[in-house]
Amino acid sequence: MSVQKSIRRITAPEIQARKGGEAIVSLTSYHAHTAAIADKHVDFLLVGDSLGMVMHGFESTVPVPLDLMIMHGKAVVRGSERALVVVDMPFGTYEESPSIAFRNAAKVMKETDCGAIKLEGGARMKETIRFLVDRGIPVLAHIGLTPQSINTLGGFKAQGREKEQWAAIEEDAKIVEEAGAFAVVVEAVAAPLADRLTKAVSIPTIGIGASANCDGQILVMEDMLGLSPRVPKFVKEFGKVGAQIDKAIKLYASEVRERSFPAPEQTYGMKKK
Ligand code: KIV
């Protein structure tokens, strides 16, 4: 007998169907506890390869291995029950050929139970996106600033700063749409270009440092919580979690040093929150 869960996860086709409708809310998440908190408020959670920089101290996303994405992907799936979970394909696991991309993306989907994967690149990823989608793997595309290309781009720079570069980025958006991506992340492009892309394609655009008129938005959770030591200029900090952690740890340290914690009457056990 199968056991039916009462809460059903949002699917990639449901996100795609939101084009031009209610704004799509998304955040990165790398662990079960933040996934559980965000799950009620977002439509999808991205296990972004930004976790290499945010959590593991790498200078870029380039060194992130597939197994690390799978480990964090599993945690986010375990912590959430409603949001679509999308796992990023890290650098070097999908660019070589569509069949290698399929092998690695299928491993991610089987081992994490996520609902979709994300990969970077526009026109150059056309065949790979088509290959994956035709074989049952929903793909979230990612154009504009593609951080895995930092070594060829020469840094984390806004894209399409010159109007002459707009046509190529618009072409990228149209190609990933045609190839079957269910939505496309548009990172660090000028707002008028992001607006133009949003009008040009029939799949949702998910902006990050792009335009409020995109079909949805995504931010790195640690950045918007005020937990990251350095954030891109466009990031709004919706909280001061870093400062709160600092304050709590300082208080704990002083209570331990004063020998006032734990209080003598405390016993070991769990309390409900
Ligand atoms: O890796 C990541 O977190 C991302 C988002 C910032 C879009 O790709």
Short mmCIF file of N, CA, C and O in Angstrom, two decimals, residues 78-201:
data_model
loop_
_atom_site.label_atom_id
_atom_site.label_comp_id
_atom_site.label_asym_id
_atom_site.label_seq_id
_atom_site.Cartn_x
_atom_site.Cartn_y
_atom_site.Cartn_z
N ARG A 78 14.98 16.98 2.35
CA ARG A 78 14.48 16.45 3.64
C ARG A 78 13.82 17.56 4.47
O ARG A 78 12.85 17.33 5.15
N GLY A 79 14.35 18.77 4.37
CA GLY A 79 13.85 19.86 5.22
C GLY A 79 12.58 20.52 4.70
O GLY A 79 11.91 21.24 5.43
N SER A 80 12.24 20.31 3.44
CA SER A 80 11.09 21.01 2.83
C SER A 80 10.04 19.99 2.41
O SER A 80 10.34 18.81 2.27
N GLU A 81 8.81 20.50 2.21
CA GLU A 81 7.78 19.55 1.74
C GLU A 81 6.92 20.13 0.64
O GLU A 81 6.20 19.41 -0.04
N ARG A 82 6.99 21.47 0.44
CA ARG A 82 6.05 22.11 -0.47
C ARG A 82 6.74 22.71 -1.69
O ARG A 82 6.27 22.59 -2.83
N ALA A 83 7.87 23.36 -1.47
CA ALA A 83 8.55 24.08 -2.56
C ALA A 83 9.20 23.10 -3.52
O ALA A 83 9.68 22.03 -3.12
N LEU A 84 9.24 23.49 -4.79
CA LEU A 84 10.06 22.76 -5.77
C LEU A 84 11.52 22.92 -5.35
O LEU A 84 11.94 24.03 -5.01
N VAL A 85 12.27 21.83 -5.36
CA VAL A 85 13.72 21.94 -5.07
C VAL A 85 14.48 21.77 -6.38
O VAL A 85 14.29 20.78 -7.10
N VAL A 86 15.32 22.76 -6.68
CA VAL A 86 16.14 22.74 -7.89
C VAL A 86 17.60 22.64 -7.44
O VAL A 86 18.02 23.39 -6.55
N VAL A 87 18.34 21.72 -8.03
CA VAL A 87 19.76 21.58 -7.65
C VAL A 87 20.65 22.02 -8.82
O VAL A 87 20.41 21.62 -9.97
N ASP A 88 21.63 22.85 -8.51
CA ASP A 88 22.58 23.35 -9.53
C ASP A 88 23.53 22.26 -9.97
O ASP A 88 24.06 21.51 -9.13
N MET A 89 23.79 22.19 -11.26
CA MET A 89 24.85 21.31 -11.78
C MET A 89 26.15 22.10 -11.67
O MET A 89 26.26 23.20 -12.22
N PRO A 90 27.16 21.56 -10.97
CA PRO A 90 28.40 22.33 -10.82
C PRO A 90 29.28 22.28 -12.07
O PRO A 90 29.11 21.40 -12.93
N PHE A 91 30.20 23.22 -12.14
CA PHE A 91 31.13 23.35 -13.26
C PHE A 91 31.80 22.01 -13.58
O PHE A 91 32.26 21.31 -12.67
N GLY A 92 31.83 21.68 -14.87
CA GLY A 92 32.54 20.48 -15.31
C GLY A 92 31.71 19.22 -15.34
O GLY A 92 32.20 18.16 -15.71
N THR A 93 30.42 19.33 -14.94
CA THR A 93 29.60 18.09 -14.88
C THR A 93 28.58 18.01 -16.01
O THR A 93 27.83 17.03 -16.06
N TYR A 94 28.51 19.04 -16.88
CA TYR A 94 27.46 19.01 -17.91
C TYR A 94 27.87 19.63 -19.24
O TYR A 94 27.18 19.48 -20.25
N GLU A 95 29.01 20.35 -19.29
CA GLU A 95 29.34 21.12 -20.49
C GLU A 95 29.87 20.25 -21.63
O GLU A 95 29.74 20.60 -22.80
N GLU A 96 30.49 19.11 -21.29
CA GLU A 96 31.23 18.33 -22.28
C GLU A 96 30.33 17.72 -23.36
O GLU A 96 30.65 17.79 -24.55
N SER A 97 29.22 17.16 -22.94
CA SER A 97 28.30 16.56 -23.93
C SER A 97 26.94 16.37 -23.29
O SER A 97 26.84 16.23 -22.05
N PRO A 98 25.88 16.33 -24.11
CA PRO A 98 24.54 16.09 -23.55
C PRO A 98 24.46 14.78 -22.78
O PRO A 98 23.81 14.71 -21.75
N SER A 99 25.17 13.73 -23.24
CA SER A 99 25.01 12.45 -22.53
C SER A 99 25.71 12.48 -21.17
O SER A 99 25.20 11.92 -20.19
N ILE A 100 26.84 13.18 -21.08
CA ILE A 100 27.50 13.30 -19.76
C ILE A 100 26.60 14.14 -18.84
O ILE A 100 26.42 13.82 -17.66
N ALA A 101 26.01 15.19 -19.41
CA ALA A 101 25.10 16.03 -18.61
C ALA A 101 23.94 15.18 -18.10
O ALA A 101 23.55 15.27 -16.94
N PHE A 102 23.40 14.32 -18.98
CA PHE A 102 22.27 13.48 -18.56
C PHE A 102 22.68 12.55 -17.42
O PHE A 102 21.97 12.42 -16.42
N ARG A 103 23.84 11.91 -17.59
CA ARG A 103 24.29 10.96 -16.56
C ARG A 103 24.39 11.65 -15.19
O ARG A 103 23.91 11.15 -14.18
N ASN A 104 25.01 12.84 -15.19
CA ASN A 104 25.20 13.53 -13.91
C ASN A 104 23.89 14.11 -13.36
O ASN A 104 23.64 14.06 -12.16
N ALA A 105 23.06 14.64 -14.26
CA ALA A 105 21.78 15.22 -13.81
C ALA A 105 20.86 14.11 -13.28
O ALA A 105 20.16 14.30 -12.27
N ALA A 106 20.88 12.95 -13.94
CA ALA A 106 20.05 11.83 -13.46
C ALA A 106 20.53 11.37 -12.08
O ALA A 106 19.72 11.06 -11.20
N LYS A 107 21.85 11.37 -11.87
CA LYS A 107 22.41 11.00 -10.56
C LYS A 107 21.89 11.98 -9.49
O LYS A 107 21.46 11.57 -8.41
N VAL A 108 21.93 13.27 -9.82
CA VAL A 108 21.45 14.29 -8.88
C VAL A 108 19.98 14.05 -8.56
O VAL A 108 19.56 14.06 -7.39
N MET A 109 19.17 13.81 -9.59
CA MET A 109 17.73 13.65 -9.36
C MET A 109 17.43 12.37 -8.58
O MET A 109 16.61 12.37 -7.65
N LYS A 110 18.11 11.28 -8.92
CA LYS A 110 17.87 10.01 -8.21
C LYS A 110 18.30 10.11 -6.75
O LYS A 110 17.62 9.65 -5.86
N GLU A 111 19.49 10.69 -6.51
CA GLU A 111 20.03 10.66 -5.15
C GLU A 111 19.42 11.71 -4.23
O GLU A 111 19.39 11.52 -3.02
N THR A 112 18.97 12.83 -4.81
CA THR A 112 18.43 13.88 -3.93
C THR A 112 16.90 13.89 -3.91
O THR A 112 16.31 14.44 -2.99
N ASP A 113 16.27 13.36 -4.96
CA ASP A 113 14.82 13.42 -5.11
C ASP A 113 14.35 14.86 -5.39
O ASP A 113 13.20 15.21 -5.10
N CYS A 114 15.24 15.69 -5.93
CA CYS A 114 14.84 17.05 -6.29
C CYS A 114 13.93 17.01 -7.53
O CYS A 114 13.83 15.99 -8.20
N GLY A 115 13.30 18.17 -7.83
CA GLY A 115 12.34 18.19 -8.94
C GLY A 115 12.89 18.77 -10.23
O GLY A 115 12.20 18.75 -11.26
N ALA A 116 14.10 19.32 -10.20
CA ALA A 116 14.67 19.95 -11.41
C ALA A 116 16.15 20.23 -11.15
O ALA A 116 16.59 20.24 -10.00
N ILE A 117 16.86 20.50 -12.24
CA ILE A 117 18.25 20.92 -12.09
C ILE A 117 18.41 22.29 -12.77
O ILE A 117 17.57 22.70 -13.57
N LYS A 118 19.49 22.98 -12.43
CA LYS A 118 19.83 24.24 -13.10
C LYS A 118 21.20 24.10 -13.73
O LYS A 118 22.09 23.46 -13.16
N LEU A 119 21.36 24.70 -14.89
CA LEU A 119 22.70 24.78 -15.50
C LEU A 119 22.89 26.15 -16.12
O LEU A 119 21.92 26.85 -16.43
N GLU A 120 24.14 26.54 -16.25
CA GLU A 120 24.47 27.87 -16.76
C GLU A 120 24.74 27.83 -18.26
O GLU A 120 25.32 26.87 -18.77
N GLY A 121 24.35 28.93 -18.93
CA GLY A 121 24.65 29.06 -20.35
C GLY A 121 23.40 29.17 -21.19
O GLY A 121 22.38 28.56 -20.88
N GLY A 122 23.50 29.96 -22.28
CA GLY A 122 22.37 30.15 -23.19
C GLY A 122 22.52 29.30 -24.43
O GLY A 122 22.42 28.06 -24.37
N ALA A 123 22.84 29.97 -25.56
CA ALA A 123 22.92 29.28 -26.85
C ALA A 123 23.81 28.04 -26.79
O ALA A 123 23.48 27.00 -27.36
N ARG A 124 24.93 28.13 -26.06
CA ARG A 124 25.86 27.01 -26.04
C ARG A 124 25.29 25.76 -25.37
O ARG A 124 25.82 24.66 -25.53
N MET A 125 24.22 25.92 -24.63
CA MET A 125 23.62 24.78 -23.91
C MET A 125 22.35 24.24 -24.59
O MET A 125 21.66 23.38 -24.03
N LYS A 126 22.08 24.76 -25.81
CA LYS A 126 20.83 24.41 -26.50
C LYS A 126 20.60 22.89 -26.58
O LYS A 126 19.58 22.37 -26.13
N GLU A 127 21.57 22.18 -27.14
CA GLU A 127 21.39 20.73 -27.33
C GLU A 127 21.25 20.00 -26.00
O GLU A 127 20.48 19.05 -25.87
N THR A 128 22.05 20.44 -25.03
CA THR A 128 22.03 19.75 -23.72
C THR A 128 20.68 19.93 -23.04
O THR A 128 20.12 18.98 -22.50
N ILE A 129 20.15 21.16 -23.08
CA ILE A 129 18.85 21.39 -22.44
C ILE A 129 17.79 20.51 -23.11
O ILE A 129 17.03 19.80 -22.45
N ARG A 130 17.79 20.50 -24.45
CA ARG A 130 16.81 19.68 -25.20
C ARG A 130 16.95 18.20 -24.82
O ARG A 130 15.98 17.50 -24.55
N PHE A 131 18.20 17.73 -24.77
CA PHE A 131 18.50 16.32 -24.47
C PHE A 131 17.95 15.94 -23.08
O PHE A 131 17.33 14.91 -22.90
N LEU A 132 18.18 16.81 -22.09
CA LEU A 132 17.75 16.52 -20.72
C LEU A 132 16.22 16.55 -20.61
O LEU A 132 15.60 15.65 -20.05
N VAL A 133 15.63 17.62 -21.19
CA VAL A 133 14.17 17.77 -21.07
C VAL A 133 13.46 16.61 -21.77
O VAL A 133 12.51 16.03 -21.23
N ASP A 134 13.95 16.22 -22.95
CA ASP A 134 13.33 15.09 -23.67
C ASP A 134 13.42 13.79 -22.89
O ASP A 134 12.66 12.85 -23.15
N ARG A 135 14.35 13.72 -21.96
CA ARG A 135 14.54 12.48 -21.18
C ARG A 135 14.04 12.62 -19.74
O ARG A 135 14.44 11.87 -18.86
N GLY A 136 13.21 13.63 -19.49
CA GLY A 136 12.51 13.69 -18.20
C GLY A 136 13.17 14.53 -17.12
O GLY A 136 12.81 14.42 -15.95
N ILE A 137 14.13 15.38 -17.51
CA ILE A 137 14.78 16.21 -16.49
C ILE A 137 14.42 17.68 -16.72
O ILE A 137 14.88 18.30 -17.69
N PRO A 138 13.60 18.25 -15.84
CA PRO A 138 13.27 19.68 -15.99
C PRO A 138 14.51 20.55 -15.76
O PRO A 138 15.26 20.33 -14.81
N VAL A 139 14.68 21.53 -16.65
CA VAL A 139 15.89 22.37 -16.59
C VAL A 139 15.52 23.83 -16.36
O VAL A 139 14.72 24.42 -17.10
N LEU A 140 16.16 24.41 -15.35
CA LEU A 140 16.12 25.85 -15.12
C LEU A 140 17.41 26.39 -15.75
O LEU A 140 18.51 25.96 -15.38
N ALA A 141 17.27 27.27 -16.74
CA ALA A 141 18.46 27.81 -17.41
C ALA A 141 18.97 29.03 -16.63
O ALA A 141 18.30 29.53 -15.73
N HIS A 142 20.15 29.51 -16.99
CA HIS A 142 20.77 30.63 -16.26
C HIS A 142 21.61 31.41 -17.25
O HIS A 142 22.59 30.87 -17.79
N ILE A 143 21.22 32.66 -17.52
CA ILE A 143 21.94 33.49 -18.50
C ILE A 143 22.32 34.85 -17.88
O ILE A 143 21.96 35.14 -16.75
N GLY A 144 23.00 35.67 -18.68
CA GLY A 144 23.52 36.94 -18.16
C GLY A 144 24.86 36.64 -17.53
O GLY A 144 25.72 35.98 -18.14
N LEU A 145 25.04 37.04 -16.26
CA LEU A 145 26.28 36.67 -15.56
C LEU A 145 26.18 35.20 -15.17
O LEU A 145 25.28 34.80 -14.44
N THR A 146 27.10 34.41 -15.68
CA THR A 146 27.13 32.97 -15.35
C THR A 146 28.42 32.75 -14.55
O THR A 146 29.52 32.66 -15.11
N PRO A 147 28.29 32.69 -13.21
CA PRO A 147 29.48 32.72 -12.34
C PRO A 147 30.50 31.60 -12.59
O PRO A 147 31.67 31.77 -12.29
N GLN A 148 30.05 30.46 -13.14
CA GLN A 148 31.02 29.38 -13.40
C GLN A 148 32.01 29.78 -14.50
O GLN A 148 33.04 29.14 -14.67
N SER A 149 31.67 30.84 -15.27
CA SER A 149 32.58 31.31 -16.34
C SER A 149 33.46 32.45 -15.88
O SER A 149 33.99 33.20 -16.70
N ILE A 150 33.61 32.61 -14.57
CA ILE A 150 34.35 33.77 -14.03
C ILE A 150 35.75 33.90 -14.66
O ILE A 150 36.24 35.01 -14.88
N ASN A 151 36.36 32.76 -14.96
CA ASN A 151 37.74 32.83 -15.48
C ASN A 151 37.80 33.33 -16.91
O ASN A 151 38.83 33.88 -17.32
N THR A 152 36.73 33.16 -17.69
CA THR A 152 36.72 33.74 -19.03
C THR A 152 36.09 35.13 -19.02
O THR A 152 36.44 35.99 -19.82
N LEU A 153 35.18 35.37 -18.10
CA LEU A 153 34.54 36.71 -18.02
C LEU A 153 35.48 37.73 -17.37
O LEU A 153 35.32 38.94 -17.54
N GLY A 154 36.43 37.24 -16.57
CA GLY A 154 37.38 38.13 -15.91
C GLY A 154 36.86 38.72 -14.61
O GLY A 154 37.40 39.71 -14.11
N GLY A 155 35.80 38.16 -14.05
CA GLY A 155 35.29 38.62 -12.75
C GLY A 155 33.78 38.56 -12.72
O GLY A 155 33.13 38.25 -13.73
N PHE A 156 33.22 38.85 -11.53
CA PHE A 156 31.75 38.86 -11.38
C PHE A 156 31.23 40.20 -11.87
O PHE A 156 31.01 41.12 -11.08
N LYS A 157 31.09 40.32 -13.20
CA LYS A 157 30.73 41.63 -13.77
C LYS A 157 29.32 41.60 -14.33
O LYS A 157 28.91 40.59 -14.92
N ALA A 158 28.63 42.75 -14.22
CA ALA A 158 27.31 42.86 -14.85
C ALA A 158 27.46 42.63 -16.35
O ALA A 158 28.48 42.99 -16.94
N GLN A 159 26.45 42.00 -16.95
CA GLN A 159 26.50 41.69 -18.38
C GLN A 159 25.57 42.63 -19.15
O GLN A 159 24.61 43.15 -18.58
N GLY A 160 25.85 42.81 -20.43
CA GLY A 160 24.99 43.65 -21.28
C GLY A 160 25.04 45.10 -20.90
O GLY A 160 24.04 45.81 -20.98
N ARG A 161 26.23 45.55 -20.46
CA ARG A 161 26.33 46.98 -20.10
C ARG A 161 26.26 47.86 -21.33
O ARG A 161 25.81 48.99 -21.29
N GLU A 162 26.77 47.32 -22.47
CA GLU A 162 26.68 48.04 -23.74
C GLU A 162 25.46 47.52 -24.50
O GLU A 162 25.24 46.31 -24.54
N LYS A 163 24.73 48.44 -25.14
CA LYS A 163 23.51 48.03 -25.85
C LYS A 163 23.80 47.02 -26.96
O LYS A 163 22.94 46.18 -27.29
N GLU A 164 25.03 47.09 -27.49
CA GLU A 164 25.39 46.17 -28.59
C GLU A 164 25.40 44.71 -28.11
O GLU A 164 25.35 43.79 -28.92
N GLN A 165 25.54 44.52 -26.79
CA GLN A 165 25.60 43.14 -26.27
C GLN A 165 24.19 42.56 -26.01
O GLN A 165 24.05 41.37 -25.72
N TRP A 166 23.17 43.41 -26.14
CA TRP A 166 21.83 42.97 -25.74
C TRP A 166 21.29 41.85 -26.64
O TRP A 166 20.63 40.94 -26.17
N ALA A 167 21.56 41.98 -27.95
CA ALA A 167 20.98 41.01 -28.90
C ALA A 167 21.43 39.59 -28.57
O ALA A 167 20.63 38.65 -28.61
N ALA A 168 22.72 39.43 -28.21
CA ALA A 168 23.23 38.09 -27.92
C ALA A 168 22.56 37.51 -26.67
O ALA A 168 22.23 36.32 -26.62
N ILE A 169 22.32 38.37 -25.67
CA ILE A 169 21.69 37.88 -24.43
C ILE A 169 20.20 37.55 -24.70
O ILE A 169 19.67 36.55 -24.21
N GLU A 170 19.56 38.37 -25.55
CA GLU A 170 18.16 38.08 -25.91
C GLU A 170 18.09 36.75 -26.68
O GLU A 170 17.18 35.94 -26.47
N GLU A 171 19.06 36.54 -27.54
CA GLU A 171 19.14 35.28 -28.29
C GLU A 171 19.28 34.09 -27.31
O GLU A 171 18.63 33.06 -27.48
N ASP A 172 20.14 34.26 -26.30
CA ASP A 172 20.31 33.20 -25.29
C ASP A 172 18.96 32.86 -24.65
O ASP A 172 18.61 31.68 -24.49
N ALA A 173 18.20 33.90 -24.29
CA ALA A 173 16.90 33.68 -23.62
C ALA A 173 15.96 32.92 -24.55
O ALA A 173 15.29 31.95 -24.13
N LYS A 174 15.92 33.32 -25.82
CA LYS A 174 15.00 32.65 -26.76
C LYS A 174 15.43 31.20 -27.01
O LYS A 174 14.59 30.32 -27.14
N ILE A 175 16.73 30.98 -27.08
CA ILE A 175 17.22 29.61 -27.35
C ILE A 175 16.92 28.67 -26.18
O ILE A 175 16.49 27.54 -26.38
N VAL A 176 17.13 29.14 -24.94
CA VAL A 176 16.85 28.22 -23.82
C VAL A 176 15.34 27.94 -23.72
O VAL A 176 14.92 26.83 -23.37
N GLU A 177 14.54 28.94 -24.09
CA GLU A 177 13.08 28.72 -24.12
C GLU A 177 12.75 27.64 -25.17
O GLU A 177 12.06 26.66 -24.87
N GLU A 178 13.27 27.83 -26.37
CA GLU A 178 13.01 26.87 -27.47
C GLU A 178 13.50 25.46 -27.12
O GLU A 178 12.89 24.47 -27.49
N ALA A 179 14.63 25.41 -26.40
CA ALA A 179 15.22 24.11 -26.05
C ALA A 179 14.40 23.38 -24.99
O ALA A 179 14.61 22.19 -24.75
N GLY A 180 13.50 24.10 -24.30
CA GLY A 180 12.61 23.42 -23.35
C GLY A 180 12.82 23.75 -21.89
O GLY A 180 12.20 23.09 -21.03
N ALA A 181 13.67 24.74 -21.57
CA ALA A 181 13.83 25.12 -20.15
C ALA A 181 12.47 25.59 -19.61
O ALA A 181 11.70 26.21 -20.34
N PHE A 182 12.19 25.26 -18.33
CA PHE A 182 10.88 25.67 -17.79
C PHE A 182 10.89 27.10 -17.28
O PHE A 182 9.85 27.72 -17.09
N ALA A 183 12.07 27.66 -17.06
CA ALA A 183 12.24 29.06 -16.62
C ALA A 183 13.71 29.40 -16.81
O ALA A 183 14.54 28.52 -17.06
N VAL A 184 14.02 30.68 -16.69
CA VAL A 184 15.41 31.09 -16.90
C VAL A 184 15.82 32.14 -15.86
O VAL A 184 15.12 33.15 -15.67
N VAL A 185 16.93 31.86 -15.17
CA VAL A 185 17.50 32.85 -14.25
C VAL A 185 18.25 33.88 -15.09
O VAL A 185 19.03 33.52 -15.98
N VAL A 186 18.00 35.15 -14.80
CA VAL A 186 18.65 36.25 -15.52
C VAL A 186 19.46 37.02 -14.49
O VAL A 186 18.89 37.69 -13.62
N GLU A 187 20.79 36.86 -14.54
CA GLU A 187 21.62 37.42 -13.46
C GLU A 187 22.41 38.64 -13.95
O GLU A 187 23.05 38.60 -15.01
N ALA A 188 22.38 39.69 -13.13
CA ALA A 188 23.23 40.88 -13.30
C ALA A 188 23.20 41.45 -14.72
O ALA A 188 24.23 41.62 -15.35
N VAL A 189 21.99 41.76 -15.18
CA VAL A 189 21.87 42.49 -16.45
C VAL A 189 21.09 43.77 -16.18
O VAL A 189 20.30 43.84 -15.23
N ALA A 190 21.28 44.78 -17.03
CA ALA A 190 20.60 46.07 -16.84
C ALA A 190 19.08 45.86 -16.85
O ALA A 190 18.57 45.00 -17.59
N ALA A 191 18.38 46.65 -16.01
CA ALA A 191 16.92 46.47 -15.89
C ALA A 191 16.19 46.56 -17.23
O ALA A 191 15.31 45.72 -17.50
N PRO A 192 16.52 47.51 -18.12
CA PRO A 192 15.76 47.56 -19.39
C PRO A 192 15.97 46.30 -20.23
O PRO A 192 15.05 45.86 -20.92
N LEU A 193 17.16 45.71 -20.14
CA LEU A 193 17.39 44.47 -20.88
C LEU A 193 16.59 43.32 -20.26
O LEU A 193 15.96 42.54 -20.97
N ALA A 194 16.58 43.25 -18.92
CA ALA A 194 15.81 42.19 -18.25
C ALA A 194 14.32 42.33 -18.61
O ALA A 194 13.63 41.33 -18.85
N ASP A 195 13.83 43.55 -18.68
CA ASP A 195 12.42 43.77 -19.05
C ASP A 195 12.16 43.29 -20.47
O ASP A 195 11.13 42.67 -20.77
N ARG A 196 13.12 43.58 -21.34
CA ARG A 196 12.99 43.16 -22.74
C ARG A 196 12.97 41.61 -22.85
O ARG A 196 12.16 41.05 -23.57
N LEU A 197 13.86 40.96 -22.07
CA LEU A 197 13.90 39.49 -22.10
C LEU A 197 12.58 38.91 -21.58
O LEU A 197 12.06 37.94 -22.12
N THR A 198 12.06 39.53 -20.53
CA THR A 198 10.80 39.05 -19.92
C THR A 198 9.67 39.11 -20.94
O THR A 198 8.81 38.22 -21.00
N LYS A 199 9.69 40.18 -21.77
CA LYS A 199 8.65 40.29 -22.80
C LYS A 199 8.91 39.34 -23.97
O LYS A 199 7.98 38.87 -24.62
N ALA A 200 10.19 39.03 -24.21
CA ALA A 200 10.54 38.27 -25.42
C ALA A 200 10.29 36.77 -25.30
O ALA A 200 10.18 36.09 -26.32
N VAL A 201 10.23 36.23 -24.06
CA VAL A 201 10.08 34.77 -23.94
C VAL A 201 8.79 34.38 -23.23
O VAL A 201 8.25 35.17 -22.44
#
